[in-house]
PDB file of C-alpha atoms and ligand atoms in Angstrom:
ATOM      1  CA  UNK A  11     116.084 224.367  97.101  1.00 67.00           C
ATOM      2  CA  UNK A  12     115.116 226.558  94.314  1.00 90.00           C
ATOM      3  CA  UNK A  13     114.217 229.947  94.931  1.00 96.00           C
ATOM      4  CA  UNK A  14     111.524 231.423  93.268  1.00 97.00           C
ATOM      5  CA  UNK A  15     110.607 234.990  91.839  1.00 98.00           C
ATOM      6  CA  UNK A  16     106.795 235.293  93.318  1.00 98.00           C
ATOM      7  CA  UNK A  17     104.697 237.453  91.351  1.00 98.00           C
ATOM      8  CA  UNK A  18     101.246 238.421  92.854  1.00 97.00           C
ATOM      9  CA  UNK A  19      98.663 240.426  90.388  1.00 96.00           C
ATOM     10  CA  UNK A  20      94.876 241.159  90.555  1.00 96.00           C
ATOM     11  CA  UNK A  21      92.772 244.166  90.952  1.00 94.00           C
ATOM     12  CA  UNK A  22      92.919 246.881  92.956  1.00 91.00           C
ATOM     13  CA  UNK A  23      91.437 245.885  96.563  1.00 93.00           C
ATOM     14  CA  UNK A  24      91.332 242.262  95.881  1.00 96.00           C
ATOM     15  CA  UNK A  25      93.657 241.710  98.616  1.00 97.00           C
ATOM     16  CA  UNK A  26      96.939 241.436  97.540  1.00 97.00           C
ATOM     17  CA  UNK A  27      99.038 243.412 100.137  1.00 95.00           C
ATOM     18  CA  UNK A  28      96.995 242.200 102.675  1.00 96.00           C
ATOM     19  CA  UNK A  29      98.395 238.680 101.813  1.00 97.00           C
ATOM     20  CA  UNK A  30     101.704 239.814 101.194  1.00 96.00           C
ATOM     21  CA  UNK A  31     102.285 241.039 104.451  1.00 95.00           C
ATOM     22  CA  UNK A  32     101.328 238.113 106.219  1.00 96.00           C
ATOM     23  CA  UNK A  33     103.813 236.198 104.064  1.00 96.00           C
ATOM     24  CA  UNK A  34     106.447 238.959 104.905  1.00 96.00           C
ATOM     25  CA  UNK A  35     105.594 238.819 108.395  1.00 95.00           C
ATOM     26  CA  UNK A  36     106.468 234.883 108.553  1.00 93.00           C
ATOM     27  CA  UNK A  37     109.598 235.090 106.459  1.00 90.00           C
ATOM     28  CA  UNK A  38     108.340 233.065 103.784  1.00 86.00           C
ATOM     29  CA  UNK A  39     109.592 235.208 101.352  1.00 95.00           C
ATOM     30  CA  UNK A  40     111.145 238.984 101.079  1.00 95.00           C
ATOM     31  CA  UNK A  41     109.535 241.725  99.059  1.00 94.00           C
ATOM     32  CA  UNK A  42     111.948 244.025  96.785  1.00 93.00           C
ATOM     33  CA  UNK A  43     111.561 247.394  96.456  1.00 90.00           C
ATOM     34  CA  UNK A  44     110.088 248.995  93.393  1.00 94.00           C
ATOM     35  CA  UNK A  45     110.980 252.079  91.721  1.00 96.00           C
ATOM     36  CA  UNK A  46     108.999 254.942  90.435  1.00 97.00           C
ATOM     37  CA  UNK A  47     108.436 259.080  89.408  1.00 97.00           C
ATOM     38  CA  UNK A  48     105.836 259.558  91.207  1.00 94.00           C
ATOM     39  CA  UNK A  49     105.658 261.506  94.246  1.00 94.00           C
ATOM     40  CA  UNK A  50     105.810 260.023  97.651  1.00 93.00           C
ATOM     41  CA  UNK A  51     102.284 260.016  99.456  1.00 88.00           C
ATOM     42  CA  UNK A  52     102.465 261.094 103.005  1.00 90.00           C
ATOM     43  CA  UNK A  53     103.763 258.739 105.277  1.00 95.00           C
ATOM     44  CA  UNK A  54     105.911 257.306 102.145  1.00 94.00           C
ATOM     45  CA  UNK A  55     109.532 256.457 103.008  1.00 97.00           C
ATOM     46  CA  UNK A  56     112.209 256.191 100.382  1.00 97.00           C
ATOM     47  CA  UNK A  57     113.387 252.666 100.210  1.00 94.00           C
ATOM     48  CA  UNK A  58     110.590 251.621 101.817  1.00 91.00           C
ATOM     49  CA  UNK A  59     107.501 251.775  99.766  1.00 90.00           C
ATOM     50  CA  UNK A  60     109.267 252.552  96.962  1.00 94.00           C
ATOM     51  CA  UNK A  61     112.850 254.251  95.357  1.00 96.00           C
ATOM     52  CA  UNK A  62     111.753 257.512  94.362  1.00 98.00           C
ATOM     53  CA  UNK A  63     113.568 258.606  91.725  1.00 98.00           C
ATOM     54  CA  UNK A  64     113.130 261.838  89.298  1.00 98.00           C
ATOM     55  CA  UNK A  65     111.938 260.932  85.287  1.00 98.00           C
ATOM     56  CA  UNK A  66     115.809 261.266  84.147  1.00 98.00           C
ATOM     57  CA  UNK A  67     117.080 258.822  86.366  1.00 98.00           C
ATOM     58  CA  UNK A  68     114.646 256.385  85.596  1.00 98.00           C
ATOM     59  CA  UNK A  69     115.193 256.792  82.279  1.00 98.00           C
ATOM     60  CA  UNK A  70     119.090 256.664  82.774  1.00 98.00           C
ATOM     61  CA  UNK A  71     118.838 252.959  84.777  1.00 98.00           C
ATOM     62  CA  UNK A  72     116.262 251.990  81.841  1.00 98.00           C
ATOM     63  CA  UNK A  73     119.237 252.911  79.661  1.00 98.00           C
ATOM     64  CA  UNK A  74     121.582 250.682  81.727  1.00 98.00           C
ATOM     65  CA  UNK A  75     119.752 247.780  81.480  1.00 97.00           C
ATOM     66  CA  UNK A  76     118.708 248.112  85.397  1.00 97.00           C
ATOM     67  CA  UNK A  77     115.332 246.546  85.546  1.00 97.00           C
ATOM     68  CA  UNK A  78     113.744 243.558  85.096  1.00 96.00           C
ATOM     69  CA  UNK A  79     110.829 244.868  84.116  1.00 95.00           C
ATOM     70  CA  UNK A  80     108.975 248.044  84.359  1.00 95.00           C
ATOM     71  CA  UNK A  81     105.947 249.974  82.853  1.00 92.00           C
ATOM     72  CA  UNK A  82     104.228 253.257  83.201  1.00 92.00           C
ATOM     73  CA  UNK A  83     100.798 253.494  85.028  1.00 85.00           C
ATOM     74  CA  UNK A  84      98.899 256.708  85.891  1.00 78.00           C
ATOM     75  CA  UNK A  85     101.857 258.925  84.048  1.00 90.00           C
ATOM     76  CA  UNK A  86     104.612 257.544  85.966  1.00 94.00           C
ATOM     77  CA  UNK A  87     107.183 254.926  85.628  1.00 97.00           C
ATOM     78  CA  UNK A  88     107.382 252.018  88.072  1.00 95.00           C
ATOM     79  CA  UNK A  89     109.990 249.320  87.833  1.00 96.00           C
ATOM     80  CA  UNK A  90     111.409 246.109  89.746  1.00 96.00           C
ATOM     81  CA  UNK A  91     115.497 246.685  90.251  1.00 97.00           C
ATOM     82  CA  UNK A  92     117.299 243.342  88.799  1.00 97.00           C
ATOM     83  CA  UNK A  93     120.102 243.603  91.205  1.00 94.00           C
ATOM     84  CA  UNK A  94     118.442 242.923  94.279  1.00 92.00           C
ATOM     85  CA  UNK A  95     116.083 240.327  92.908  1.00 96.00           C
ATOM     86  CA  UNK A  96     119.132 238.586  91.475  1.00 95.00           C
ATOM     87  CA  UNK A  97     121.253 238.952  95.082  1.00 94.00           C
ATOM     88  CA  UNK A  98     118.161 237.832  97.133  1.00 94.00           C
ATOM     89  CA  UNK A  99     117.195 234.862  94.776  1.00 95.00           C
ATOM     90  CA  UNK A 100     120.254 233.185  95.941  1.00 94.00           C
ATOM     91  CA  UNK A 101     119.248 233.271  99.360  1.00 93.00           C
ATOM     92  CA  UNK A 102     115.851 233.103  99.265  1.00 94.00           C
ATOM     93  CA  UNK A 103     112.274 233.248  97.629  1.00 96.00           C
ATOM     94  CA  UNK A 104     111.445 237.375  96.112  1.00 97.00           C
ATOM     95  CA  UNK A 105     108.007 238.865  96.127  1.00 97.00           C
ATOM     96  CA  UNK A 106     106.677 241.196  93.420  1.00 95.00           C
ATOM     97  CA  UNK A 107     103.358 242.957  93.658  1.00 93.00           C
ATOM     98  CA  UNK A 108     102.919 243.841  90.254  1.00 92.00           C
ATOM     99  CA  UNK A 109     100.366 244.464  87.978  1.00 90.00           C
ATOM    100  CA  UNK A 110      99.809 241.948  84.850  1.00 94.00           C
ATOM    101  CA  UNK A 111     101.590 243.688  82.833  1.00 93.00           C
ATOM    102  CA  UNK A 112     104.667 243.578  85.026  1.00 93.00           C
ATOM    103  CA  UNK A 113     103.723 240.137  85.624  1.00 96.00           C
ATOM    104  CA  UNK A 114     103.978 238.749  82.338  1.00 97.00           C
ATOM    105  CA  UNK A 115     107.723 241.019  81.594  1.00 96.00           C
ATOM    106  CA  UNK A 116     108.597 239.210  84.435  1.00 97.00           C
ATOM    107  CA  UNK A 117     107.858 235.601  83.285  1.00 97.00           C
ATOM    108  CA  UNK A 118     109.681 236.280  80.268  1.00 97.00           C
ATOM    109  CA  UNK A 119     112.510 237.470  82.000  1.00 96.00           C
ATOM    110  CA  UNK A 120     112.686 234.782  84.115  1.00 96.00           C
ATOM    111  CA  UNK A 121     110.711 231.822  82.527  1.00 96.00           C
ATOM    112  CA  UNK A 122     112.228 229.027  84.981  1.00 95.00           C
ATOM    113  CA  UNK A 123     111.927 230.798  87.929  1.00 97.00           C
ATOM    114  CA  UNK A 124     108.619 233.180  87.782  1.00 98.00           C
ATOM    115  CA  UNK A 125     105.412 231.862  89.533  1.00 98.00           C
ATOM    116  CA  UNK A 126     102.741 233.804  88.424  1.00 98.00           C
ATOM    117  CA  UNK A 127      99.784 234.231  90.990  1.00 98.00           C
ATOM    118  CA  UNK A 128      96.735 235.776  90.523  1.00 98.00           C
ATOM    119  CA  UNK A 129      94.214 237.174  93.372  1.00 98.00           C
ATOM    120  CA  UNK A 130      91.290 238.139  92.955  1.00 97.00           C
ATOM    121  CA  UNK A 131      87.878 239.386  95.013  1.00 97.00           C
ATOM    122  CA  UNK A 132      84.739 236.189  95.330  1.00 97.00           C
ATOM    123  CA  UNK A 133      82.798 239.171  93.265  1.00 97.00           C
ATOM    124  CA  UNK A 134      82.716 242.684  91.938  1.00 95.00           C
ATOM    125  CA  UNK A 135      80.708 243.821  94.878  1.00 96.00           C
ATOM    126  CA  UNK A 136      82.750 242.531  97.140  1.00 97.00           C
ATOM    127  CA  UNK A 137      85.983 244.288  95.917  1.00 95.00           C
ATOM    128  CA  UNK A 138      84.171 247.340  95.169  1.00 94.00           C
ATOM    129  CA  UNK A 139      83.477 247.320  99.200  1.00 95.00           C
ATOM    130  CA  UNK A 140      87.147 246.162  99.834  1.00 95.00           C
ATOM    131  CA  UNK A 141      88.202 249.731  98.025  1.00 91.00           C
ATOM    132  CA  UNK A 142      85.857 251.868  99.896  1.00 92.00           C
ATOM    133  CA  UNK A 143      86.412 250.398 103.201  1.00 92.00           C
ATOM    134  CA  UNK A 144      90.181 250.863 102.777  1.00 91.00           C
ATOM    135  CA  UNK A 145      89.607 254.379 102.346  1.00 89.00           C
ATOM    136  CA  UNK A 146      93.049 254.920 100.534  1.00 86.00           C
ATOM    137  CA  UNK A 147      91.664 256.677  96.873  1.00 87.00           C
ATOM    138  CA  UNK A 148      88.976 259.412  96.562  1.00 90.00           C
ATOM    139  CA  UNK A 149      86.240 258.369  94.398  1.00 91.00           C
ATOM    140  CA  UNK A 150      87.437 259.280  91.238  1.00 90.00           C
ATOM    141  CA  UNK A 151      90.797 257.825  91.843  1.00 88.00           C
ATOM    142  CA  UNK A 152      88.484 254.062  92.807  1.00 90.00           C
ATOM    143  CA  UNK A 153      86.824 254.864  89.428  1.00 91.00           C
ATOM    144  CA  UNK A 154      90.258 254.798  87.674  1.00 89.00           C
ATOM    145  CA  UNK A 155      90.848 251.205  89.188  1.00 88.00           C
ATOM    146  CA  UNK A 156      87.722 249.326  88.692  1.00 91.00           C
ATOM    147  CA  UNK A 157      87.973 250.297  85.142  1.00 92.00           C
ATOM    148  CA  UNK A 158      90.804 248.299  84.753  1.00 90.00           C
ATOM    149  CA  UNK A 159      89.344 245.183  86.530  1.00 93.00           C
ATOM    150  CA  UNK A 160      88.053 244.031  83.497  1.00 94.00           C
ATOM    151  CA  UNK A 161      91.167 244.092  81.314  1.00 94.00           C
ATOM    152  CA  UNK A 162      92.938 242.322  84.987  1.00 94.00           C
ATOM    153  CA  UNK A 163      90.060 239.418  84.986  1.00 95.00           C
ATOM    154  CA  UNK A 164      90.699 238.771  81.167  1.00 96.00           C
ATOM    155  CA  UNK A 165      94.300 238.137  82.233  1.00 96.00           C
ATOM    156  CA  UNK A 166      93.824 235.508  84.954  1.00 96.00           C
ATOM    157  CA  UNK A 167      93.895 232.636  82.701  1.00 97.00           C
ATOM    158  CA  UNK A 168      97.488 233.487  81.733  1.00 97.00           C
ATOM    159  CA  UNK A 169      98.622 233.019  85.158  1.00 98.00           C
ATOM    160  CA  UNK A 170     100.265 229.807  87.062  1.00 98.00           C
ATOM    161  CA  UNK A 171      98.056 229.915  89.961  1.00 98.00           C
ATOM    162  CA  UNK A 172      94.097 231.878  91.118  1.00 98.00           C
ATOM    163  CA  UNK A 173      93.480 232.243  94.040  1.00 98.00           C
ATOM    164  CA  UNK A 174      90.341 233.662  95.126  1.00 98.00           C
ATOM    165  CA  UNK A 175      90.212 235.735  98.611  1.00 98.00           C
ATOM    166  CA  UNK A 176      86.782 235.418  99.802  1.00 97.00           C
ATOM    167  CA  UNK A 177      88.192 233.934 103.465  1.00 97.00           C
ATOM    168  CA  UNK A 178      91.609 235.567 104.181  1.00 97.00           C
ATOM    169  CA  UNK A 179      93.202 233.123 106.445  1.00 97.00           C
ATOM    170  CA  UNK A 180      92.231 230.207 103.326  1.00 98.00           C
ATOM    171  CA  UNK A 181      93.564 232.417 100.555  1.00 98.00           C
ATOM    172  CA  UNK A 182      96.761 233.504 102.716  1.00 97.00           C
ATOM    173  CA  UNK A 183      97.132 229.698 103.409  1.00 97.00           C
ATOM    174  CA  UNK A 184      96.872 228.537 100.044  1.00 98.00           C
ATOM    175  CA  UNK A 185      99.410 231.422  98.427  1.00 98.00           C
ATOM    176  CA  UNK A 186     101.800 230.238 101.288  1.00 97.00           C
ATOM    177  CA  UNK A 187     101.093 226.242 100.252  1.00 97.00           C
ATOM    178  CA  UNK A 188     102.028 227.170  96.369  1.00 97.00           C
ATOM    179  CA  UNK A 189     105.083 228.499  97.109  1.00 96.00           C
ATOM    180  CA  UNK A 190     106.066 225.694  99.258  1.00 95.00           C
ATOM    181  CA  UNK A 191     105.415 223.526  96.627  1.00 96.00           C
ATOM    182  CA  UNK A 192     107.127 225.451  93.743  1.00 96.00           C
ATOM    183  CA  UNK A 193     110.566 226.088  95.373  1.00 93.00           C
ATOM    184  CA  UNK A 194     110.690 222.164  96.606  1.00 88.00           C
TER     185      UNK A 194
HETATM  186  P1  ADP B  25      95.350 245.259  97.267  1.00 90.62           P
HETATM  187  O1  ADP B  25      96.547 244.781  97.442  1.00 90.62           O
HETATM  188  O2  ADP B  25      95.014 244.245  96.106  1.00 90.62           O
HETATM  189  O3  ADP B  25      94.892 246.807  96.440  1.00 90.62           O
HETATM  190  P2  ADP B  25      94.284 245.323  99.735  1.00 90.62           P
HETATM  191  O4  ADP B  25      95.303 244.255 100.678  1.00 90.62           O
HETATM  192  O5  ADP B  25      94.381 246.592 100.472  1.00 90.62           O
HETATM  193  O6  ADP B  25      94.080 244.784  98.280  1.00 90.62           O
HETATM  194  O7  ADP B  25      93.087 244.585 100.641  1.00 90.62           O
HETATM  195  C1  ADP B  25      91.900 245.991 100.173  1.00 90.62           C
HETATM  196  C2  ADP B  25      90.996 245.748 101.481  1.00 90.62           C
HETATM  197  O8  ADP B  25      90.379 244.688 101.793  1.00 90.62           O
HETATM  198  C3  ADP B  25      91.859 245.798 102.699  1.00 90.62           C
HETATM  199  O9  ADP B  25      91.115 246.896 103.746  1.00 90.62           O
HETATM  200  C4  ADP B  25      91.841 244.770 103.613  1.00 90.62           C
HETATM  201  O10 ADP B  25      91.935 244.705 104.815  1.00 90.62           O
HETATM  202  C5  ADP B  25      90.570 244.242 103.027  1.00 90.62           C
HETATM  203  N1  ADP B  25      90.645 242.732 102.759  1.00 90.62           N
HETATM  204  C6  ADP B  25      91.543 241.861 102.170  1.00 90.62           C
HETATM  205  N2  ADP B  25      91.106 240.309 102.193  1.00 90.62           N
HETATM  206  C7  ADP B  25      89.557 240.589 102.605  1.00 90.62           C
HETATM  207  C8  ADP B  25      89.106 239.467 102.978  1.00 90.62           C
HETATM  208  N3  ADP B  25      89.587 237.805 102.548  1.00 90.62           N
HETATM  209  N4  ADP B  25      87.569 239.767 103.483  1.00 90.62           N
HETATM  210  C9  ADP B  25      87.530 240.914 103.466  1.00 90.62           C
HETATM  211  N5  ADP B  25      88.184 242.398 103.469  1.00 90.62           N
HETATM  212  C10 ADP B  25      89.466 242.118 103.524  1.00 90.62           C
HETATM  213  P1  5GP B  26     100.301 252.792  93.124  1.00 90.62           P
HETATM  214  O1  5GP B  26     100.991 254.116  92.896  1.00 90.62           O
HETATM  215  O2  5GP B  26      99.291 252.836  93.673  1.00 90.62           O
HETATM  216  O3  5GP B  26     101.592 252.630  94.448  1.00 90.62           O
HETATM  217  O4  5GP B  26     100.822 251.931  91.982  1.00 90.62           O
HETATM  218  C1  5GP B  26     100.474 251.487  90.750  1.00 90.62           C
HETATM  219  C2  5GP B  26     100.586 250.227  90.367  1.00 90.62           C
HETATM  220  O5  5GP B  26     101.688 250.385  90.047  1.00 90.62           O
HETATM  221  C3  5GP B  26      99.737 249.400  91.074  1.00 90.62           C
HETATM  222  O6  5GP B  26      99.215 249.101  89.883  1.00 90.62           O
HETATM  223  C4  5GP B  26     101.277 248.425  91.273  1.00 90.62           C
HETATM  224  O7  5GP B  26     100.705 247.050  91.235  1.00 90.62           O
HETATM  225  C5  5GP B  26     102.213 249.214  90.385  1.00 90.62           C
HETATM  226  N1  5GP B  26     103.825 248.624  90.114  1.00 90.62           N
HETATM  227  C6  5GP B  26     104.125 248.869  91.426  1.00 90.62           C
HETATM  228  N2  5GP B  26     105.114 248.549  91.257  1.00 90.62           N
HETATM  229  C7  5GP B  26     105.399 248.083  90.209  1.00 90.62           C
HETATM  230  C8  5GP B  26     106.726 247.739  89.466  1.00 90.62           C
HETATM  231  O8  5GP B  26     107.807 247.574  89.776  1.00 90.62           O
HETATM  232  N3  5GP B  26     106.491 247.138  88.426  1.00 90.62           N
HETATM  233  C9  5GP B  26     105.228 247.453  87.412  1.00 90.62           C
HETATM  234  N4  5GP B  26     105.332 246.910  86.357  1.00 90.62           N
HETATM  235  N5  5GP B  26     104.170 247.851  88.246  1.00 90.62           N
HETATM  236  C10 5GP B  26     104.038 248.051  89.541  1.00 90.62           C
END
């Protein structure tokens, strides 16, 4: 069986995290925990949501070639640790929930192993409602996230698969089916 690096991207609020959680719960994939230089939010635990690093440490690791891909968002670095991914891929498929730029970098790094899945909401209105309902960002942060949606949606054509998350159970089943096909 060929284990794959599964990248899930799409606009903030599309439902990526919810779908990923379900795939993790059923053991379809294991998650890679990224490193970041942003400060932990309340309730976040080092090593669970992210490995929280100083800028100096992150830059040292970039220079050492420790990241499969990394990028800067909103003034902070975010990156995928290469050693963890390589180790896990011996045994199981790994899922990354990262933005489109990170997705393209992951694909360039592992073209044969990386599967790009784009998740989107059925409409802009649905997306805005979901973000608002989730309530994890204030209005300014929501606007910033929504301002990126146009760019992200333009990139979906460069993804291997596009899944519209209208009905959550159906979208989750479709993503699971894609992973099963790809790892067969
Ligand atoms: P993302 O990780 O893409 O930013 P989330 O998984 O946090 O998005 O989902 C955003 C919000 O939308 C959450 O409150 C989630 O419960 C809700 N949600 C996810 N999928 C659906 C769906 N198919 N229909 C309605 N609400 C959904
Ligand atoms: P947040 O600060 O809200 O947790 O994440 C901000 C952004 O960083 C999101 O768009 C998220 O997808 C992206 N991100 C998280 N981890 C990584 C990573 O390892 N690499 C890249 N390129 N982006 C990431």
